[in-house]
Short mmCIF file of C-alpha atoms in Angstrom, two decimals:
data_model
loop_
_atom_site.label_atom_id
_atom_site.label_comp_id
_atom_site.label_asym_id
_atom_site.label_seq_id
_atom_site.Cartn_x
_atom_site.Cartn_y
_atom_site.Cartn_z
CA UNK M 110 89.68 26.32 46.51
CA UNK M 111 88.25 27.46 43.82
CA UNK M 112 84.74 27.87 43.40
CA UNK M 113 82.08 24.99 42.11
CA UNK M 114 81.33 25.91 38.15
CA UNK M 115 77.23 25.88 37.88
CA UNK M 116 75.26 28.90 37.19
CA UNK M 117 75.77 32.06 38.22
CA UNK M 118 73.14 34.05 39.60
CA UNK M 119 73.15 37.55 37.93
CA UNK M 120 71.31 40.91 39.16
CA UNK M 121 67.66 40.49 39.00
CA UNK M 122 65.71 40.37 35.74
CA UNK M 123 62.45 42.39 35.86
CA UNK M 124 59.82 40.31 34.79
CA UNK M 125 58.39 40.93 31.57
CA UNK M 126 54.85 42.71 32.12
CA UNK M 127 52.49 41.08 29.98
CA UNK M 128 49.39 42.73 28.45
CA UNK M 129 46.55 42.48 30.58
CA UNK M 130 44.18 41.17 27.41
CA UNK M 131 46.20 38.02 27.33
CA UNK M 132 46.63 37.73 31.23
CA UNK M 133 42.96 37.26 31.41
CA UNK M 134 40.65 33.89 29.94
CA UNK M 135 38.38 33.69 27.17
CA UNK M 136 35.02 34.16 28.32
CA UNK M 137 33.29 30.99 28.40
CA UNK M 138 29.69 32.38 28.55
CA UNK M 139 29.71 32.70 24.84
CA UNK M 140 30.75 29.61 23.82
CA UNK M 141 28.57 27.42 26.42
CA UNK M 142 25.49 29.30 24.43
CA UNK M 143 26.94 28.31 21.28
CA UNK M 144 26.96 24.95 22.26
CA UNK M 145 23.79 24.89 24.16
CA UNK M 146 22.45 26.79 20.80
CA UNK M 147 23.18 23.75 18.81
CA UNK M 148 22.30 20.85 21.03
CA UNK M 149 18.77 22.68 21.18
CA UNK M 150 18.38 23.47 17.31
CA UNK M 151 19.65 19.53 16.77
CA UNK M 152 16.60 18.66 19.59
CA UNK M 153 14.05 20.88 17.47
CA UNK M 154 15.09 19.51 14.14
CA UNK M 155 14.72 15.78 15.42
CA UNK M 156 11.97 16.56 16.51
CA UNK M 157 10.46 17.81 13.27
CA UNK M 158 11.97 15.19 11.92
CA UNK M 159 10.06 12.52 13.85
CA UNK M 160 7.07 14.45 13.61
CA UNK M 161 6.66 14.47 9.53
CA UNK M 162 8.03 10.54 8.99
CA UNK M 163 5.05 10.23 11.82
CA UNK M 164 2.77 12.05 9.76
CA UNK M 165 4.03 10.18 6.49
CA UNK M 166 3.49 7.25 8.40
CA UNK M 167 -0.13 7.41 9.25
CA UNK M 168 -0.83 8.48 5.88
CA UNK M 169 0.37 5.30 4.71
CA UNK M 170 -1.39 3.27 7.18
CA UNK M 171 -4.44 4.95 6.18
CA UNK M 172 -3.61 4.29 2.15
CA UNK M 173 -3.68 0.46 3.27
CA UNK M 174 -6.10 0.19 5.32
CA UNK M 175 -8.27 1.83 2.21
CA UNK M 176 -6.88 -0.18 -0.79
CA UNK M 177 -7.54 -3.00 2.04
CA UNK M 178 -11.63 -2.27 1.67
CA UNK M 179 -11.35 -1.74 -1.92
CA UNK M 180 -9.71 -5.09 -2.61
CA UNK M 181 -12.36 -6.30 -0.29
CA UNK M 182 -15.41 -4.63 -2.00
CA UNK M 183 -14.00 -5.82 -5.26
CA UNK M 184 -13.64 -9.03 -4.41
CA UNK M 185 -17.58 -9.43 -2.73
CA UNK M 186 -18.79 -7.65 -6.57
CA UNK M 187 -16.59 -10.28 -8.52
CA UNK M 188 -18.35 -12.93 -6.13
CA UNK M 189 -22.08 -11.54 -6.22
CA UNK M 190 -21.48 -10.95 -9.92
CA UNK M 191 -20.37 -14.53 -10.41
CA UNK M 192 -23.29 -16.02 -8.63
CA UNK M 193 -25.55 -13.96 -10.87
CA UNK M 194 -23.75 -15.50 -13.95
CA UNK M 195 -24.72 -19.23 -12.70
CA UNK M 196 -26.46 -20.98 -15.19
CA UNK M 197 -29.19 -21.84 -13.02
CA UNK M 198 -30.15 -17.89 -11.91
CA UNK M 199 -29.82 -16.98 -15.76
CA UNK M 200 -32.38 -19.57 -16.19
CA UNK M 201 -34.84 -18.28 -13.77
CA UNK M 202 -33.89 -14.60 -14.83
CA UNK M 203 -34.88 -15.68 -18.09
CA UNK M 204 -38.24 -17.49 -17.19
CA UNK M 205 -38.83 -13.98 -15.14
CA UNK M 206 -38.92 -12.16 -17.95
CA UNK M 207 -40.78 -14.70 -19.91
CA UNK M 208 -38.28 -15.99 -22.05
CA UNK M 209 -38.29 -19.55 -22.78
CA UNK M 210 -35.17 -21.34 -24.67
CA UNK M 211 -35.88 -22.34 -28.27
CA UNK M 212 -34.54 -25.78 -28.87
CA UNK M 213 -36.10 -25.62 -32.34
CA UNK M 214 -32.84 -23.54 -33.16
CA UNK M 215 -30.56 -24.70 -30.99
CA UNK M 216 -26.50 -24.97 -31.68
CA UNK M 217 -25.65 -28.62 -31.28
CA UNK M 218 -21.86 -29.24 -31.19
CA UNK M 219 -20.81 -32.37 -32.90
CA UNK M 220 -17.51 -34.00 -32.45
CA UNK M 221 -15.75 -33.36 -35.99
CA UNK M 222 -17.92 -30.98 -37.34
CA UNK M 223 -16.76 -27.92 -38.46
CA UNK M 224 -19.26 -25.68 -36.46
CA UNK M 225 -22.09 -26.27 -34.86
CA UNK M 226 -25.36 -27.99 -36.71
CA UNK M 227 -28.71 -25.84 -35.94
CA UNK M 228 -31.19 -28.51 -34.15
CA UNK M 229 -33.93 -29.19 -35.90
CA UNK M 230 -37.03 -32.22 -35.12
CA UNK M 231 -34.44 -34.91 -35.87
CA UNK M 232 -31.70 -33.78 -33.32
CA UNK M 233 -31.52 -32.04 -30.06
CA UNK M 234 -29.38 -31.34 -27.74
CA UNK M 235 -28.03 -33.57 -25.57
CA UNK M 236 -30.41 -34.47 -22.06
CA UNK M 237 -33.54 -32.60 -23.94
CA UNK M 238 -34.23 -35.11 -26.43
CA UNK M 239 -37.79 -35.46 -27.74
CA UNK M 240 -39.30 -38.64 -26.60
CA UNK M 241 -42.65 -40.23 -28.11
CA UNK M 242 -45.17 -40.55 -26.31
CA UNK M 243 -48.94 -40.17 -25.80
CA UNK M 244 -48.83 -36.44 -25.49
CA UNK M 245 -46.10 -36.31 -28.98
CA UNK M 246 -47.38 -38.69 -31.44
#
């Protein structure tokens, strides 16, 4: 019979020797610092990241909080300065200092006049109108 057809088994092939440089890895040492190099200079910069928008931060909290008294301080002067612009503390500021109004030559407004009349012993302003009496006649 003849024999089954497949593959025939020739001498021995030597195997190819390969260079020893490629036989062995890559060392890893290297590369496991690279990468442990850059996980810790991304760390550090985050860090310093964090630390100046912190910083910014603060400094901005601190800007408000002092335009905060500012508005505050402005607001008590506007008040005090508006309670010292009452007609009634001009008044007594004014009798203080010995000043007395002059209603003599005061400015009367009249409805359809074209500015204001200057008061004289026939007209006064209105509320301080001269009234006869014993102590005027």
């Amino acid at each position: 019979m003849p024999a089954a057809a497949g593959p025939v088994a020739g001498p021995a092939t030597p195997v190819q020797a390969v260079p020893a440089a490629r036989r062995r890895r890559a060392p890893r040492a290297p590369f496991l610092l690279l990468v442990v190099g850059l996980l810790c200079g991304g760390l550090v910069s985050l860090l310093l990241l964090n630390a100046v928008l912190a910083k910014d931060y603060f400094r901005a909290s601190e800007l408000r909080k002092d335009i905060n008294e500012l508005r505050l301080a402005r607001e008590q002067k506007e008040s005090v300065n508006m309670r010292l612009e009452m007609p009634g503390v001009l008044a007594r500021n004014d009798e203080n200092q010995g000043q007395q109004p002059d209603w003599d030559t005061a400015r009367v407004i009249i409805p359809g006049a074209s500015s204001g009349e200057v008061a004289g012993d026939t007209r006064a302003p209105a509320g301080r109108e001269r009234v006869p009496g014993p102590a005027g006649e």
